[in-house]
CSV table of C-alpha atoms in Angstrom, one decimal:
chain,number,residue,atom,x,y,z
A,859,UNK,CA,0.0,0.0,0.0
A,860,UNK,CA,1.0,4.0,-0.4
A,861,UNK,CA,2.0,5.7,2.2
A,862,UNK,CA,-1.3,7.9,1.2
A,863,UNK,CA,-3.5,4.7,1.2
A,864,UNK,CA,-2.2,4.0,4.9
A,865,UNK,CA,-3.1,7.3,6.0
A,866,UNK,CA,-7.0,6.8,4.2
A,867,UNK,CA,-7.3,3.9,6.7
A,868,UNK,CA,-6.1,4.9,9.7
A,869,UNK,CA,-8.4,8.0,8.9
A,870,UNK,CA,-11.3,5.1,9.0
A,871,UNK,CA,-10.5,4.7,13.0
A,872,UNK,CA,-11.6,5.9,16.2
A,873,UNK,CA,-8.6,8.2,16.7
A,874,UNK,CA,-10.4,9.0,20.6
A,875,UNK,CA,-9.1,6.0,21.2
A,876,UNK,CA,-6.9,5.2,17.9
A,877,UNK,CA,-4.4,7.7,19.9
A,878,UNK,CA,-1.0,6.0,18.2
A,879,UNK,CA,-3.0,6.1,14.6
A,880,UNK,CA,-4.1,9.7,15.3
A,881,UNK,CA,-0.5,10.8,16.3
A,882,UNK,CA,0.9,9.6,12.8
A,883,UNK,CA,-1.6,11.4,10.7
A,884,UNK,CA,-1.1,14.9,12.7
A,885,UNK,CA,2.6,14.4,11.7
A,886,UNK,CA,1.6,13.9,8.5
A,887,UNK,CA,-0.3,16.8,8.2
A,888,UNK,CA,2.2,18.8,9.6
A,889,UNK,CA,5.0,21.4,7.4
A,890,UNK,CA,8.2,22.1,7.1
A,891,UNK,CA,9.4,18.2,8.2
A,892,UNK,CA,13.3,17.3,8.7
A,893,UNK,CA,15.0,15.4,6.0
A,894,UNK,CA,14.9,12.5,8.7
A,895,UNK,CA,11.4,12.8,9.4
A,896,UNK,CA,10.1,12.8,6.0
A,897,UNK,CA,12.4,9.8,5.4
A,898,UNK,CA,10.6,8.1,8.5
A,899,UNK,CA,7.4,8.8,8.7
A,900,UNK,CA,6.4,6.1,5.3
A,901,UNK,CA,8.8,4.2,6.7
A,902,UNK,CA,6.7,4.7,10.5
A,903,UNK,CA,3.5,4.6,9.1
A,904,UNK,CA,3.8,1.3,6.9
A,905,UNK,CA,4.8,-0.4,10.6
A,906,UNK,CA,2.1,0.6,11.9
A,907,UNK,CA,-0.5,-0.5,9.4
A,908,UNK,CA,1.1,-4.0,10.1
A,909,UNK,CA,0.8,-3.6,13.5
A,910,UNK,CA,-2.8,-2.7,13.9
A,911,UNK,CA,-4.3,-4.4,11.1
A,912,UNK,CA,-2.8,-7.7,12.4
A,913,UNK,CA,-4.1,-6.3,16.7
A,914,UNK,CA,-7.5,-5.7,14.7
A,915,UNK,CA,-7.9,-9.8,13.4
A,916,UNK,CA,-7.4,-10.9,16.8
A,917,UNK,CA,-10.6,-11.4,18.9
A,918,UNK,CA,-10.8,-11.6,22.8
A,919,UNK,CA,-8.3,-10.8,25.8
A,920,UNK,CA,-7.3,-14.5,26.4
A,921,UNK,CA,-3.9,-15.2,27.8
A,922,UNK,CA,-3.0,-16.5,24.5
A,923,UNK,CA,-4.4,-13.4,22.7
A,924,UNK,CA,-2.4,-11.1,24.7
A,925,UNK,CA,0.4,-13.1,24.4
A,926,UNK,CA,0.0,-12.8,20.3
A,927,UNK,CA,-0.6,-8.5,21.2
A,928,UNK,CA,2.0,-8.5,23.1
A,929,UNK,CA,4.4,-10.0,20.5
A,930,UNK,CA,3.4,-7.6,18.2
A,931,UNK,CA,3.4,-4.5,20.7
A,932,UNK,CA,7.4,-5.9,20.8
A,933,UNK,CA,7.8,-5.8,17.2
A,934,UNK,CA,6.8,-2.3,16.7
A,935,UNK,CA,8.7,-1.0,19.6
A,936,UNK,CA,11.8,-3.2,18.4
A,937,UNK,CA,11.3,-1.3,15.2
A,938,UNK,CA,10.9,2.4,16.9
A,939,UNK,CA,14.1,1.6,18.8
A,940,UNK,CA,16.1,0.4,16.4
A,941,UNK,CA,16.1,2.9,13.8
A,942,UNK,CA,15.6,5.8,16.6
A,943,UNK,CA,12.4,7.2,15.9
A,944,UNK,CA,12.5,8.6,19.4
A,945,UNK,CA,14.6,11.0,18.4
A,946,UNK,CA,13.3,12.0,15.3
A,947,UNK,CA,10.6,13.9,16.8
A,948,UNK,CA,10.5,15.6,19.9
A,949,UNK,CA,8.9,14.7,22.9
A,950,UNK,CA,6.5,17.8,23.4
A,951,UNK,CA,4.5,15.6,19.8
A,952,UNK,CA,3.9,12.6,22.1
A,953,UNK,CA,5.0,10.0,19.3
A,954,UNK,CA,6.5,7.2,21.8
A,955,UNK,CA,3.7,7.9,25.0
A,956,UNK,CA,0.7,7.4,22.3
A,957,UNK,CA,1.8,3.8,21.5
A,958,UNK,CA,1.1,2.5,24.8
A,959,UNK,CA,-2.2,5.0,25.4
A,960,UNK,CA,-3.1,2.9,21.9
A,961,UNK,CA,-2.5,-0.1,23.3
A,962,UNK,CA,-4.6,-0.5,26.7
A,963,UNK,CA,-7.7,0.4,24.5
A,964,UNK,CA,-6.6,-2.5,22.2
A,965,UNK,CA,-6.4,-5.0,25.1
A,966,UNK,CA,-9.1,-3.8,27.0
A,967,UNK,CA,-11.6,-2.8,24.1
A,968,UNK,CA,-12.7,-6.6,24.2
A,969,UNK,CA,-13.6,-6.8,27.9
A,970,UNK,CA,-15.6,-3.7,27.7
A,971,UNK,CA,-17.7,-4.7,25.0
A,972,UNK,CA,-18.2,-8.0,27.2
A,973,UNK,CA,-19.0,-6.1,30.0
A,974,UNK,CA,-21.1,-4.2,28.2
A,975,UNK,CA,-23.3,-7.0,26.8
A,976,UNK,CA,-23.7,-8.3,30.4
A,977,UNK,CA,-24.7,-5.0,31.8
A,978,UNK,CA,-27.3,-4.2,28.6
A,979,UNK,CA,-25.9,-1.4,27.9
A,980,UNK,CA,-28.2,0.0,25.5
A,981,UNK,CA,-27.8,3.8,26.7
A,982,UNK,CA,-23.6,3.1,26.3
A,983,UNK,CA,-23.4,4.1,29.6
A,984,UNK,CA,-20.1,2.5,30.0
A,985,UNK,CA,-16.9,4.5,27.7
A,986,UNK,CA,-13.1,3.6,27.4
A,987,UNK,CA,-10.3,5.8,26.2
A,988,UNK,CA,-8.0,9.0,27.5
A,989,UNK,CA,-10.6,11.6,29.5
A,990,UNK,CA,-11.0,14.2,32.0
A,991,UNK,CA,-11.8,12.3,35.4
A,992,UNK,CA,-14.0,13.7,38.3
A,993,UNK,CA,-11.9,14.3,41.1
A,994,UNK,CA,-14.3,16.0,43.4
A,995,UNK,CA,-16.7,18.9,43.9
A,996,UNK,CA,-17.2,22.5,45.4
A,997,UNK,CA,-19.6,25.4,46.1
A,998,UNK,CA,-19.1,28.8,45.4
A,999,UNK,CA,-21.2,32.1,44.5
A,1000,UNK,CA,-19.8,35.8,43.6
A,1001,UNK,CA,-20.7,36.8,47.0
A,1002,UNK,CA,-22.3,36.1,50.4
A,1003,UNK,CA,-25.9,36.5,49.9
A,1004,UNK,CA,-25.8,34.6,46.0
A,1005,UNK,CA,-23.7,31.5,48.3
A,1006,UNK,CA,-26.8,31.6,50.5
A,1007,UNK,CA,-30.0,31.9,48.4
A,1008,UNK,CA,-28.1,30.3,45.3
A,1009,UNK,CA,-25.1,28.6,46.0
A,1010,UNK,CA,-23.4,27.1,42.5
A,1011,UNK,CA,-21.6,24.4,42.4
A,1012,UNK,CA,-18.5,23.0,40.6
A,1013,UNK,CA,-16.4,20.4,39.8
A,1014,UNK,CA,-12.4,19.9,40.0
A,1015,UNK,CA,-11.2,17.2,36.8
A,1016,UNK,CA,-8.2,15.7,35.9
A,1017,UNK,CA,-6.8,14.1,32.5
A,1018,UNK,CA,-6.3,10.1,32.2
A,1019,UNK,CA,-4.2,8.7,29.7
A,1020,UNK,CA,-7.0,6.2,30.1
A,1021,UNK,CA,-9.7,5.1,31.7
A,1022,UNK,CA,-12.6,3.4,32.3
A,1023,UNK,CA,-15.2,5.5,33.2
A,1024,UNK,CA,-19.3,6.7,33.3
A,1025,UNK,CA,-20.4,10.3,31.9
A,1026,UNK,CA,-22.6,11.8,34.6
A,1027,UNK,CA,-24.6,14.8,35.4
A,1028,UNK,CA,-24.2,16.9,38.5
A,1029,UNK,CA,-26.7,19.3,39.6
A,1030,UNK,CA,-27.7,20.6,43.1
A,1031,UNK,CA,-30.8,22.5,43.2
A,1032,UNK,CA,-30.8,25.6,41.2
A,1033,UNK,CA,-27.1,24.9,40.3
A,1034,UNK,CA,-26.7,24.3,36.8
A,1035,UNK,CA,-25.9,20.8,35.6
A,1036,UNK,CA,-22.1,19.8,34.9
A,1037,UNK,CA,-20.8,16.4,33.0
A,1038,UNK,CA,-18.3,15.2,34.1
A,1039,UNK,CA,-16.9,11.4,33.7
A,1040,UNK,CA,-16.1,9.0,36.9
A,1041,UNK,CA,-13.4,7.2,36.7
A,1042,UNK,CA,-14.3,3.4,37.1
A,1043,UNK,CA,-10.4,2.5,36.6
A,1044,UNK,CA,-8.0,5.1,35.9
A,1045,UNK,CA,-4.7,4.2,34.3
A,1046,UNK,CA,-1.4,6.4,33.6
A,1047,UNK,CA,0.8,5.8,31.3
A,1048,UNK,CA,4.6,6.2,31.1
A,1049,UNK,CA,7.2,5.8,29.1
A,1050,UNK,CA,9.2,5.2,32.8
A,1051,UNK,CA,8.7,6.7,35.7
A,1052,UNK,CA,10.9,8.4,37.8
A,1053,UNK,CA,10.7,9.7,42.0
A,1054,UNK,CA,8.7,13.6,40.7
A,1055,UNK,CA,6.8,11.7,38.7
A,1056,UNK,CA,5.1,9.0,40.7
A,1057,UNK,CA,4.5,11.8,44.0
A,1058,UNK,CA,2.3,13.6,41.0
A,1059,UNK,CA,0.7,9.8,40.5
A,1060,UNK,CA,0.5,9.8,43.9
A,1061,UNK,CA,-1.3,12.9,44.3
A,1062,UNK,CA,-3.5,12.1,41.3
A,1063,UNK,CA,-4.6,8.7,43.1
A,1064,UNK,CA,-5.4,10.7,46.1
A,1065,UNK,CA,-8.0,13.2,44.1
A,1066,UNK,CA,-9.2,10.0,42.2
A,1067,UNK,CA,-10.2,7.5,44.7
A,1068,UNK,CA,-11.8,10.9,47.3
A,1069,UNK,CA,-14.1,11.5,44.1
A,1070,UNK,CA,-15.1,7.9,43.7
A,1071,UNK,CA,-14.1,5.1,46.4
A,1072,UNK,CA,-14.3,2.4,44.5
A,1073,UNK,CA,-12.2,3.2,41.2
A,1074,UNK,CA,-8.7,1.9,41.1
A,1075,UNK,CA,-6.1,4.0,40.1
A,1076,UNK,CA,-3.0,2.3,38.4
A,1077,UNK,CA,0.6,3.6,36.3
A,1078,UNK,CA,1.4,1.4,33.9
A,1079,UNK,CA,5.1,2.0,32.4
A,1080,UNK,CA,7.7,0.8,30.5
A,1081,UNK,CA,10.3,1.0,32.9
A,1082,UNK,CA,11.2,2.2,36.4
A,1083,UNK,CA,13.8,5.1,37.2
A,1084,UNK,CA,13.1,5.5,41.0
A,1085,UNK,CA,15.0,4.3,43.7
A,1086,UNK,CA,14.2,1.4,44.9
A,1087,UNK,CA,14.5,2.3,48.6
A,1088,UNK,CA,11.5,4.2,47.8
A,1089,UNK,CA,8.2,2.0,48.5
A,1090,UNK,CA,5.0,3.4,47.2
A,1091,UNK,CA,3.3,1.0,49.5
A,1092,UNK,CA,1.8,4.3,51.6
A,1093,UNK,CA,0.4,5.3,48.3
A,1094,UNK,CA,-3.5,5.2,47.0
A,1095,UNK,CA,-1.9,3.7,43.8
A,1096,UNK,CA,-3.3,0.5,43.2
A,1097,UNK,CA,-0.6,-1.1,41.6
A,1098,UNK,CA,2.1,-0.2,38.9
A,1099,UNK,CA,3.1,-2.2,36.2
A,1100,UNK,CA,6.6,-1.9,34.8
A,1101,UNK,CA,5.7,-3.9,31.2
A,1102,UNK,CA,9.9,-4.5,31.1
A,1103,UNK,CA,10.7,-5.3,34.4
A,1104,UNK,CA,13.1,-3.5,34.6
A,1105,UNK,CA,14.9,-0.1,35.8
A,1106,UNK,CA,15.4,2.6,32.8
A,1107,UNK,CA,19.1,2.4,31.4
A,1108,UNK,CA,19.9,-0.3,33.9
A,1109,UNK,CA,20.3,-3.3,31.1
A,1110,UNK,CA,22.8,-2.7,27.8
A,1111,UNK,CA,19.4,-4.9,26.0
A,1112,UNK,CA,16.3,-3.3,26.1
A,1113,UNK,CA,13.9,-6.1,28.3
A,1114,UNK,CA,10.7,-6.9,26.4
A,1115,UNK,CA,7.3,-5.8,27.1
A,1116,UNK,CA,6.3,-9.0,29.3
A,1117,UNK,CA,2.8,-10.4,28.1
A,1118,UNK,CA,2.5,-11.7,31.7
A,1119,UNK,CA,3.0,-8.4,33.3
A,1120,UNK,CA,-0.3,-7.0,30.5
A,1121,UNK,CA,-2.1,-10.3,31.3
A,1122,UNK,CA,-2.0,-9.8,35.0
A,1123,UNK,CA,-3.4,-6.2,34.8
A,1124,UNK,CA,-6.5,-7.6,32.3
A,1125,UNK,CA,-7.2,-9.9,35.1
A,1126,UNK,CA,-7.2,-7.1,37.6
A,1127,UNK,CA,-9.1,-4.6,36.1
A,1128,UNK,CA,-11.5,-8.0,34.8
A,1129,UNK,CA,-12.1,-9.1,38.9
A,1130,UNK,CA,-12.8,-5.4,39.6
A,1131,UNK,CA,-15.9,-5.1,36.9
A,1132,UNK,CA,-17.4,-8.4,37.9
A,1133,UNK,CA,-17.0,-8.2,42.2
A,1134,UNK,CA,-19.6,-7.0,44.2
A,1135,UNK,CA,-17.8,-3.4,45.5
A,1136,UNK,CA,-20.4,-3.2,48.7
A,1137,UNK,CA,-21.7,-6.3,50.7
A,1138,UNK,CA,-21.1,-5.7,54.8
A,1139,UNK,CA,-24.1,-8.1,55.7
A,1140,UNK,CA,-22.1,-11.0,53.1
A,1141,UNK,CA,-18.7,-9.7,54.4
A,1142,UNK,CA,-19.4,-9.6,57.8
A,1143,UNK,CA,-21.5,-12.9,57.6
A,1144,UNK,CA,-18.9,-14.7,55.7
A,1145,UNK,CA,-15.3,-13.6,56.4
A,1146,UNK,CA,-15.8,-11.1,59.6
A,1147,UNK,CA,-13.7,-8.3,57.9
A,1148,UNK,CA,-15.6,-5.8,57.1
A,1149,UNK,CA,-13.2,-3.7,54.4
């Protein structure tokens, strides 16, 4: 295929959640490109199309199908890192990060329409992809007596890489209503993470889970740049995933993305839409704990 025929189909995609297809055709929209990144991007782009048509015949979130994703996830990255494509843009156009945004909508998207068959979904209640979480809510008015006879009310939100979440409406009595999206599971993604970036995940996980109890907040990343004294165990992260397992620049060979690292975070997120969240009468009944 041309390079122009590539770009016809990814245009065919959902690029809200296509965010790796959707990064390639804003590059190629853009002007005035480098010799080396007009010499890549046919090059980039032709990858791709092998990548996500091959993701797009594959059905389900088996461990065997993630296995087979994962394979191919490592292909394209082997592909990106060894003709250093990293460096051929800069990192302000979010060419690397996107891959992995892409690719917890392609292992997830399956579950979710699962999930969404069980639950009837008819209204699609239930949405996927990067979005502006609730984290909580205030009141306010321009003065004293509009606080009093009228008080407004708003809403604080911050941006997922992805998430799992329900579009709702608040409104208090006369307040006008806002939409905003609660975060079911809420998912950041890194290329690594370092010590200043995971006490901002940190924070995040705190405004998260105060806005909605039962989401659960994870970072997944390629790799891990903070010291390992440092235990995040205090955190309200729910877990992080380092896909490499491994510390950033701490191996002369790049690790592979690990399929079972992927496959174990399917399963969590998986047990988490299926569990009852609140049961004290079975909990206290059955186990005696409570939480």
């Amino acid at each position: 295929m041309s390079s122009q025929e590539i770009i016809d189909f990814l245009n065919t995609l959902d690029l809200s959640v296509y965010k790796h297809a959707s990064n390639i055709i804003t590059k190629y929209k853009a002007k005035n490109h480098s010799p080396a990144q007009s010499k890549a991007l046919p090059l980039i782009a032709n990858e791709y199309y092998k990548f996500i048509t091959k993701n797009n015949a594959l059905i389900g979130y088996s461990d065997e199908i993630i296995v087979k994703r994962t394979e191919l996830l490592n292909n394209y990255y082997d592909f990106i890192n060894s003709n250093n494509y990293d460096n051929v843009f800069t990192s302000q156009g979010k060419f690397r990060p996107t891959i992995l945004e892409e690719f917890m909508y392609i292992i997830f998207k399956d579950l979710i329409n699962e999930v969404k068959d069980n639950l009837n979904d008819v209204d699609n209640n239930l949405k996927v992809g990067g979005s502006r979480a609730y984290t909580n809510l205030f009141f306010s008015g321009s003065n004293f007596h509009e606080f009093v006879n009228s008080p407004q009310i708003g809403i604080n939100q911050k941006d997922q890489d992805f998430a799992i979440y329900r579009p709702i409406d608040i409104s208090i009595g006369t307040s006008n209503a806002i939409r905003t999206n609660l975060p079911i599971v809420a998912i950041e993604n890194k290329t690594y993470i370092d010590k200043t970036m995971l006490e901002g995940a940190i924070a995040t996980a705190e405004k998260i889970k105060s806005g909605n109890p039962y989401s659960l907040f994870f970072i997944v990343a390629e790799n891990y740049d903070v010291d390992l004294k440092i235990d995040p165990i205090y955190s309200k992260i729910n877990q992080i995933y380092i896909l490499r397992k491994s510390k950033r620049g701490g191996n002369e060979i790049i690790q592979p993305i690990y399929s079972d690292v992927v496959i174990d975070l399917i399963k969590e997120v998986k047990y988490h839409l299926t569990r009852n969240w609140s049961d004290v009468s079975a909990k206290l009944t059955n186990t005696g704990k409570i939480l």
